[in-house]
PDB file of C-alpha atoms in Angstrom:
ATOM      1  CA  GLY T   1     -20.167-115.295 -19.691  1.00 68.00           C
ATOM      2  CA  GLN T   2     -18.131-116.720 -16.829  1.00 81.00           C
ATOM      3  CA  ASN T   3     -19.696-118.896 -14.179  1.00 91.00           C
ATOM      4  CA  ILE T   4     -17.942-120.694 -11.283  1.00 96.00           C
ATOM      5  CA  ASP T   5     -19.684-122.654  -8.593  1.00 96.00           C
ATOM      6  CA  GLN T   6     -18.542-124.071  -5.211  1.00 97.00           C
ATOM      7  CA  PRO T   7     -20.330-125.223  -2.094  1.00 97.00           C
ATOM      8  CA  THR T   8     -20.822-122.372   0.326  1.00 95.00           C
ATOM      9  CA  GLU T   9     -19.768-124.117   3.539  1.00 97.00           C
ATOM     10  CA  MET T  10     -18.191-127.429   4.622  1.00 98.00           C
ATOM     11  CA  THR T  11     -17.317-128.897   8.012  1.00 98.00           C
ATOM     12  CA  ALA T  12     -14.794-131.622   8.705  1.00 97.00           C
ATOM     13  CA  THR T  13     -12.913-133.144  11.669  1.00 97.00           C
ATOM     14  CA  GLU T  14      -9.235-132.648  12.516  1.00 97.00           C
ATOM     15  CA  GLY T  15      -7.142-135.378  10.958  1.00 97.00           C
ATOM     16  CA  ALA T  16      -9.742-136.230   8.287  1.00 97.00           C
ATOM     17  CA  ILE T  17      -9.763-135.693   4.491  1.00 98.00           C
ATOM     18  CA  VAL T  18     -12.019-133.193   2.782  1.00 98.00           C
ATOM     19  CA  GLN T  19     -12.705-132.598  -0.898  1.00 98.00           C
ATOM     20  CA  ILE T  20     -13.928-129.191  -2.122  1.00 98.00           C
ATOM     21  CA  ASN T  21     -15.490-129.234  -5.568  1.00 98.00           C
ATOM     22  CA  CYS T  22     -15.606-126.541  -8.180  1.00 98.00           C
ATOM     23  CA  THR T  23     -17.470-126.431 -11.483  1.00 98.00           C
ATOM     24  CA  TYR T  24     -16.900-123.779 -14.094  1.00 97.00           C
ATOM     25  CA  GLN T  25     -18.129-122.536 -17.435  1.00 95.00           C
ATOM     26  CA  THR T  26     -15.748-119.958 -18.924  1.00 88.00           C
ATOM     27  CA  SER T  27     -14.337-118.838 -22.230  1.00 86.00           C
ATOM     28  CA  GLY T  28     -10.559-118.543 -22.797  1.00 86.00           C
ATOM     29  CA  PHE T  29      -9.694-121.128 -20.155  1.00 89.00           C
ATOM     30  CA  ASN T  30      -5.989-121.037 -19.313  1.00 88.00           C
ATOM     31  CA  GLY T  31      -5.774-122.746 -15.938  1.00 91.00           C
ATOM     32  CA  LEU T  32      -7.560-123.504 -12.720  1.00 95.00           C
ATOM     33  CA  PHE T  33      -6.204-122.127  -9.472  1.00 95.00           C
ATOM     34  CA  TRP T  34      -6.997-122.656  -5.791  1.00 97.00           C
ATOM     35  CA  TYR T  35      -6.490-120.063  -3.109  1.00 97.00           C
ATOM     36  CA  GLN T  36      -6.757-120.101   0.632  1.00 98.00           C
ATOM     37  CA  GLN T  37      -8.100-117.057   2.512  1.00 97.00           C
ATOM     38  CA  HIS T  38      -8.160-116.730   6.272  1.00 97.00           C
ATOM     39  CA  ALA T  39     -10.541-114.206   7.769  1.00 93.00           C
ATOM     40  CA  GLY T  40      -9.233-110.736   7.441  1.00 92.00           C
ATOM     41  CA  GLU T  41      -6.315-111.731   5.251  1.00 95.00           C
ATOM     42  CA  ALA T  42      -5.468-111.792   1.577  1.00 96.00           C
ATOM     43  CA  PRO T  43      -5.968-114.837  -0.635  1.00 97.00           C
ATOM     44  CA  THR T  44      -2.809-116.966  -0.883  1.00 96.00           C
ATOM     45  CA  PHE T  45      -2.039-119.238  -3.777  1.00 94.00           C
ATOM     46  CA  LEU T  46      -2.256-123.011  -3.026  1.00 94.00           C
ATOM     47  CA  SER T  47      -2.286-125.065  -6.204  1.00 93.00           C
ATOM     48  CA  TYR T  48      -3.025-124.936  -9.925  1.00 92.00           C
ATOM     49  CA  ASN T  49      -3.820-127.196 -12.861  1.00 93.00           C
ATOM     50  CA  VAL T  50      -3.446-126.465 -16.495  1.00 89.00           C
ATOM     51  CA  LEU T  51      -3.686-129.997 -17.777  1.00 91.00           C
ATOM     52  CA  ASP T  52      -6.151-132.754 -16.783  1.00 95.00           C
ATOM     53  CA  GLY T  53      -5.169-134.882 -13.809  1.00 96.00           C
ATOM     54  CA  LEU T  54      -4.005-134.681 -10.282  1.00 96.00           C
ATOM     55  CA  GLU T  55      -1.341-132.329  -8.895  1.00 93.00           C
ATOM     56  CA  GLU T  56      -0.043-133.107  -5.397  1.00 93.00           C
ATOM     57  CA  LYS T  57       1.627-130.614  -3.109  1.00 88.00           C
ATOM     58  CA  GLY T  58       2.124-132.013   0.409  1.00 93.00           C
ATOM     59  CA  ARG T  59      -1.229-132.220   2.200  1.00 96.00           C
ATOM     60  CA  PHE T  60      -2.939-130.483  -0.674  1.00 96.00           C
ATOM     61  CA  SER T  61      -3.886-131.974  -4.051  1.00 96.00           C
ATOM     62  CA  SER T  62      -5.904-130.552  -6.874  1.00 97.00           C
ATOM     63  CA  PHE T  63      -7.587-132.282  -9.770  1.00 98.00           C
ATOM     64  CA  LEU T  64      -8.861-130.945 -13.070  1.00 97.00           C
ATOM     65  CA  SER T  65     -11.045-132.316 -15.843  1.00 97.00           C
ATOM     66  CA  ARG T  66     -11.308-129.705 -18.596  1.00 95.00           C
ATOM     67  CA  SER T  67     -13.913-131.655 -20.596  1.00 95.00           C
ATOM     68  CA  LYS T  68     -16.239-131.696 -17.559  1.00 96.00           C
ATOM     69  CA  GLY T  69     -15.432-128.187 -16.387  1.00 96.00           C
ATOM     70  CA  TYR T  70     -14.661-129.688 -12.984  1.00 97.00           C
ATOM     71  CA  SER T  71     -11.977-129.395 -10.372  1.00 98.00           C
ATOM     72  CA  TYR T  72     -11.483-130.400  -6.764  1.00 98.00           C
ATOM     73  CA  LEU T  73      -9.121-129.494  -3.960  1.00 98.00           C
ATOM     74  CA  LEU T  74      -8.272-132.351  -1.575  1.00 98.00           C
ATOM     75  CA  LEU T  75      -6.951-131.560   1.871  1.00 97.00           C
ATOM     76  CA  LYS T  76      -5.495-134.431   3.885  1.00 97.00           C
ATOM     77  CA  GLU T  77      -4.659-134.768   7.597  1.00 97.00           C
ATOM     78  CA  LEU T  78      -6.781-131.696   8.360  1.00 98.00           C
ATOM     79  CA  GLN T  79      -5.445-129.302  10.921  1.00 97.00           C
ATOM     80  CA  MET T  80      -7.275-126.569  12.871  1.00 97.00           C
ATOM     81  CA  LYS T  81      -5.316-123.965  10.928  1.00 97.00           C
ATOM     82  CA  ASP T  82      -6.935-125.194   7.701  1.00 98.00           C
ATOM     83  CA  SER T  83     -10.164-123.500   8.796  1.00 98.00           C
ATOM     84  CA  ALA T  84     -10.469-120.829   6.082  1.00 97.00           C
ATOM     85  CA  SER T  85     -12.259-120.005   2.858  1.00 97.00           C
ATOM     86  CA  TYR T  86     -11.053-121.811  -0.281  1.00 98.00           C
ATOM     87  CA  LEU T  87     -11.454-120.009  -3.535  1.00 97.00           C
ATOM     88  CA  CYS T  88     -11.529-121.629  -6.962  1.00 97.00           C
ATOM     89  CA  ALA T  89     -10.357-119.308  -9.733  1.00 96.00           C
ATOM     90  CA  VAL T  90     -10.138-119.737 -13.464  1.00 95.00           C
ATOM     91  CA  ARG T  91      -7.418-117.954 -15.339  1.00 92.00           C
ATOM     92  CA  THR T  92      -8.689-116.752 -18.751  1.00 88.00           C
ATOM     93  CA  LEU T  93      -6.542-115.472 -21.598  1.00 82.00           C
ATOM     94  CA  ASP T  94      -7.876-113.849 -24.702  1.00 76.00           C
ATOM     95  CA  ASN T  95      -7.055-111.006 -27.038  1.00 73.00           C
ATOM     96  CA  TYR T  96      -7.554-108.554 -24.309  1.00 71.00           C
ATOM     97  CA  GLY T  97      -5.119-110.185 -21.903  1.00 77.00           C
ATOM     98  CA  GLN T  98      -5.200-112.307 -18.740  1.00 83.00           C
ATOM     99  CA  ASN T  99      -7.704-112.331 -15.975  1.00 88.00           C
ATOM    100  CA  PHE T 100      -8.561-114.417 -12.894  1.00 92.00           C
ATOM    101  CA  VAL T 101     -12.222-115.054 -12.311  1.00 93.00           C
ATOM    102  CA  PHE T 102     -13.087-116.238  -8.814  1.00 95.00           C
ATOM    103  CA  GLY T 103     -15.787-118.518  -7.498  1.00 95.00           C
ATOM    104  CA  PRO T 104     -17.821-117.582  -4.423  1.00 95.00           C
ATOM    105  CA  GLY T 105     -15.493-119.520  -2.059  1.00 96.00           C
ATOM    106  CA  THR T 106     -16.117-122.419   0.237  1.00 97.00           C
ATOM    107  CA  ARG T 107     -15.816-121.757   3.967  1.00 97.00           C
ATOM    108  CA  LEU T 108     -14.271-124.751   5.620  1.00 98.00           C
ATOM    109  CA  SER T 109     -14.567-125.279   9.379  1.00 98.00           C
ATOM    110  CA  VAL T 110     -12.272-127.840  10.972  1.00 98.00           C
ATOM    111  CA  LEU T 111     -13.575-129.203  14.241  1.00 96.00           C
ATOM    112  CA  PRO T 112     -11.478-130.846  16.962  1.00 94.00           C
TER     113      PRO T 112
ATOM    114  CA  ASP O   1      10.445-108.086   0.892  1.00 64.00           C
ATOM    115  CA  THR O   2       6.770-107.734   0.304  1.00 69.00           C
ATOM    116  CA  ALA O   3       5.835-108.855  -3.191  1.00 91.00           C
ATOM    117  CA  VAL O   4       2.632-106.862  -3.551  1.00 96.00           C
ATOM    118  CA  SER O   5       2.032-104.064  -1.128  1.00 96.00           C
ATOM    119  CA  GLN O   6      -0.924-101.680  -0.864  1.00 96.00           C
ATOM    120  CA  THR O   7      -1.639 -98.775   1.364  1.00 96.00           C
ATOM    121  CA  PRO O   8      -3.454 -97.906   3.480  1.00 97.00           C
ATOM    122  CA  LYS O   9      -4.601-101.051   5.186  1.00 96.00           C
ATOM    123  CA  TYR O  10      -7.608 -99.299   6.708  1.00 97.00           C
ATOM    124  CA  LEU O  11      -9.466 -96.302   5.380  1.00 97.00           C
ATOM    125  CA  VAL O  12     -12.480 -94.680   7.077  1.00 97.00           C
ATOM    126  CA  THR O  13     -13.952 -91.756   5.365  1.00 97.00           C
ATOM    127  CA  GLN O  14     -17.199 -89.806   4.903  1.00 97.00           C
ATOM    128  CA  MET O  15     -19.631 -90.011   2.054  1.00 97.00           C
ATOM    129  CA  GLY O  16     -18.834 -87.642  -0.784  1.00 97.00           C
ATOM    130  CA  ASN O  17     -15.051 -87.653  -0.149  1.00 97.00           C
ATOM    131  CA  ASP O  18     -12.405 -88.595  -2.683  1.00 98.00           C
ATOM    132  CA  LYS O  19      -9.797 -91.162  -1.761  1.00 97.00           C
ATOM    133  CA  SER O  20      -6.907 -93.086  -3.278  1.00 97.00           C
ATOM    134  CA  ILE O  21      -5.395 -96.552  -2.612  1.00 98.00           C
ATOM    135  CA  LYS O  22      -1.876 -97.277  -3.681  1.00 97.00           C
ATOM    136  CA  CYS O  23      -0.448-100.516  -4.930  1.00 97.00           C
ATOM    137  CA  GLU O  24       3.099-101.550  -5.798  1.00 97.00           C
ATOM    138  CA  GLN O  25       4.552-104.916  -6.877  1.00 96.00           C
ATOM    139  CA  ASN O  26       8.252-105.878  -6.991  1.00 94.00           C
ATOM    140  CA  LEU O  27       7.716-109.192  -8.822  1.00 90.00           C
ATOM    141  CA  GLY O  28       8.387-107.805 -12.257  1.00 89.00           C
ATOM    142  CA  HIS O  29       4.877-108.870 -13.344  1.00 88.00           C
ATOM    143  CA  ASP O  30       3.344-107.330 -16.402  1.00 87.00           C
ATOM    144  CA  THR O  31      -0.314-107.347 -15.319  1.00 90.00           C
ATOM    145  CA  MET O  32      -1.914-105.791 -12.230  1.00 93.00           C
ATOM    146  CA  TYR O  33      -5.484-106.010 -11.002  1.00 94.00           C
ATOM    147  CA  TRP O  34      -7.940-104.445  -8.615  1.00 96.00           C
ATOM    148  CA  TYR O  35     -10.558-106.710  -6.943  1.00 96.00           C
ATOM    149  CA  LYS O  36     -13.420-105.846  -4.608  1.00 96.00           C
ATOM    150  CA  GLN O  37     -14.501-108.231  -1.915  1.00 96.00           C
ATOM    151  CA  ASP O  38     -17.908-107.416  -0.455  1.00 90.00           C
ATOM    152  CA  SER O  39     -19.471-108.492   2.790  1.00 84.00           C
ATOM    153  CA  LYS O  40     -20.383-111.819   1.300  1.00 82.00           C
ATOM    154  CA  LYS O  41     -16.681-112.406   0.619  1.00 82.00           C
ATOM    155  CA  PHE O  42     -17.196-112.608  -3.188  1.00 88.00           C
ATOM    156  CA  LEU O  43     -13.965-111.460  -4.938  1.00 93.00           C
ATOM    157  CA  LYS O  44     -14.931-109.518  -8.038  1.00 92.00           C
ATOM    158  CA  ILE O  45     -12.586-108.123 -10.668  1.00 91.00           C
ATOM    159  CA  MET O  46     -12.775-104.379 -11.126  1.00 92.00           C
ATOM    160  CA  PHE O  47      -9.802-103.533 -13.370  1.00 90.00           C
ATOM    161  CA  SER O  48      -6.856-105.103 -15.053  1.00 90.00           C
ATOM    162  CA  TYR O  49      -3.772-103.314 -16.436  1.00 90.00           C
ATOM    163  CA  ASN O  50      -1.258-104.887 -18.801  1.00 85.00           C
ATOM    164  CA  ASN O  51       1.851-102.936 -19.667  1.00 74.00           C
ATOM    165  CA  LYS O  52       0.099 -99.748 -18.509  1.00 69.00           C
ATOM    166  CA  GLU O  53      -2.969-100.268 -20.670  1.00 80.00           C
ATOM    167  CA  LEU O  54      -6.383-100.952 -19.288  1.00 83.00           C
ATOM    168  CA  ILE O  55      -7.509-104.205 -20.726  1.00 76.00           C
ATOM    169  CA  ILE O  56     -10.530-105.139 -18.563  1.00 72.00           C
ATOM    170  CA  ASN O  57     -13.033-102.752 -17.195  1.00 75.00           C
ATOM    171  CA  GLU O  58     -15.993-104.497 -15.670  1.00 73.00           C
ATOM    172  CA  THR O  59     -19.303-102.699 -14.900  1.00 83.00           C
ATOM    173  CA  VAL O  60     -17.692-100.449 -12.325  1.00 90.00           C
ATOM    174  CA  PRO O  61     -18.965 -96.906 -11.747  1.00 91.00           C
ATOM    175  CA  ASN O  62     -16.860 -94.244 -13.389  1.00 90.00           C
ATOM    176  CA  ARG O  63     -16.260 -92.781  -9.922  1.00 95.00           C
ATOM    177  CA  PHE O  64     -13.563 -95.424  -9.789  1.00 94.00           C
ATOM    178  CA  SER O  65     -10.474 -94.748 -11.909  1.00 93.00           C
ATOM    179  CA  PRO O  66      -7.307 -96.807 -11.964  1.00 92.00           C
ATOM    180  CA  LYS O  67      -3.988 -95.007 -12.589  1.00 91.00           C
ATOM    181  CA  SER O  68      -0.790 -96.711 -13.507  1.00 90.00           C
ATOM    182  CA  PRO O  69       2.302 -94.479 -13.594  1.00 89.00           C
ATOM    183  CA  ASP O  70       4.464 -97.502 -14.438  1.00 89.00           C
ATOM    184  CA  LYS O  71       4.425-101.251 -14.743  1.00 88.00           C
ATOM    185  CA  ALA O  72       5.020-101.729 -10.996  1.00 93.00           C
ATOM    186  CA  HIS O  73       2.263 -99.491  -9.739  1.00 94.00           C
ATOM    187  CA  LEU O  74      -1.537 -99.500 -10.051  1.00 94.00           C
ATOM    188  CA  ASN O  75      -3.364 -96.980  -7.893  1.00 96.00           C
ATOM    189  CA  LEU O  76      -7.130 -96.784  -7.447  1.00 96.00           C
ATOM    190  CA  HIS O  77      -8.820 -93.429  -7.149  1.00 96.00           C
ATOM    191  CA  ILE O  78     -12.435 -93.179  -5.958  1.00 97.00           C
ATOM    192  CA  ASN O  79     -14.533 -89.992  -6.341  1.00 97.00           C
ATOM    193  CA  SER O  80     -17.656 -89.085  -4.357  1.00 97.00           C
ATOM    194  CA  LEU O  81     -17.582 -92.098  -2.106  1.00 97.00           C
ATOM    195  CA  GLU O  82     -20.909 -93.868  -1.312  1.00 97.00           C
ATOM    196  CA  LEU O  83     -21.953 -96.096   1.523  1.00 96.00           C
ATOM    197  CA  GLY O  84     -22.067 -99.021  -0.896  1.00 94.00           C
ATOM    198  CA  ASP O  85     -18.413 -98.638  -1.641  1.00 96.00           C
ATOM    199  CA  SER O  86     -17.546-100.007   1.752  1.00 96.00           C
ATOM    200  CA  ALA O  87     -15.669-103.257   1.134  1.00 96.00           C
ATOM    201  CA  VAL O  88     -12.138-104.743   1.080  1.00 97.00           C
ATOM    202  CA  TYR O  89     -10.168-103.835  -2.029  1.00 98.00           C
ATOM    203  CA  PHE O  90      -7.338-106.114  -3.107  1.00 98.00           C
ATOM    204  CA  CYS O  91      -4.560-105.347  -5.522  1.00 97.00           C
ATOM    205  CA  ALA O  92      -2.943-108.300  -7.330  1.00 96.00           C
ATOM    206  CA  SER O  93      -0.405-108.977  -9.989  1.00 94.00           C
ATOM    207  CA  SER O  94       0.534-111.796 -12.360  1.00 91.00           C
ATOM    208  CA  GLN O  95       2.693-112.561 -15.391  1.00 85.00           C
ATOM    209  CA  VAL O  96       1.177-113.311 -18.758  1.00 74.00           C
ATOM    210  CA  VAL O  97       4.298-114.297 -20.551  1.00 64.00           C
ATOM    211  CA  ASN O  98       5.397-117.658 -19.048  1.00 57.00           C
ATOM    212  CA  ARG O  99       8.225-116.737 -16.825  1.00 48.00           C
ATOM    213  CA  ASP O 100       6.968-117.844 -13.472  1.00 49.00           C
ATOM    214  CA  PRO O 101       6.176-121.567 -13.434  1.00 50.00           C
ATOM    215  CA  GLN O 102       3.323-121.008 -11.068  1.00 60.00           C
ATOM    216  CA  TRP O 103       1.503-118.445 -13.268  1.00 77.00           C
ATOM    217  CA  ALA O 104      -0.542-117.416 -10.253  1.00 88.00           C
ATOM    218  CA  ALA O 105      -1.906-114.030  -9.228  1.00 93.00           C
ATOM    219  CA  PHE O 106      -0.384-112.681  -6.012  1.00 94.00           C
ATOM    220  CA  PHE O 107      -2.340-110.457  -3.738  1.00 97.00           C
ATOM    221  CA  GLY O 108      -1.641-107.473  -1.572  1.00 97.00           C
ATOM    222  CA  GLN O 109      -2.863-107.524   2.028  1.00 96.00           C
ATOM    223  CA  GLY O 110      -6.056-105.539   1.190  1.00 97.00           C
ATOM    224  CA  THR O 111      -7.502-102.172   2.093  1.00 98.00           C
ATOM    225  CA  ARG O 112     -10.612-102.194   4.220  1.00 97.00           C
ATOM    226  CA  LEU O 113     -12.608 -99.163   3.147  1.00 97.00           C
ATOM    227  CA  THR O 114     -15.465 -98.045   5.394  1.00 97.00           C
ATOM    228  CA  VAL O 115     -17.659 -95.186   4.227  1.00 97.00           C
ATOM    229  CA  VAL O 116     -19.682 -93.452   6.936  1.00 97.00           C
TER     230      VAL O 116
END
């Protein structure tokens, strides 16, 4: 089966750094993706990792360890607009095709 | 130039009715999906279509039927709507063959379905 876990909620202060962790147990692993979702809006793609290591994209970085089934999203220089839910998703690929399995999401509140 | 568009954005209907939600993507992707996001915000896969063939069908009631007239469209038809069907439904698309370096799934704006 597929299982993805993230903390439910996190709180951080404007200007700070926050790390959102994700652990997964899936079959047919083909990449780990992070999405941002503001209330009432669609998920938007932030970052992805296929190989182990750190990928940096401006204020956002994502890390992957496939052997540990672990990823994190690092947000630097937090801004109020970063208050949103952050979804960890595993892309799977098998004989039946491609799928994206999402974790429960982490709701991040950025305080002034 | 919306990449993935779905209509309607809001849908309020009575129990027992039949309704459809339409989805179109202009990204040239070969796989399209329907996801359901419930009140707890959990995004759960319902269907996946690759080259017009259903390839994933999770434990979704057969009142829900996806219909894909072509690679760019995946519509969702729901029969005999129930109160528990109230949720936000998202359409998404992605590319399996590595053409897009991001390989991500891209989402439509969502349809908020309320069954009364």
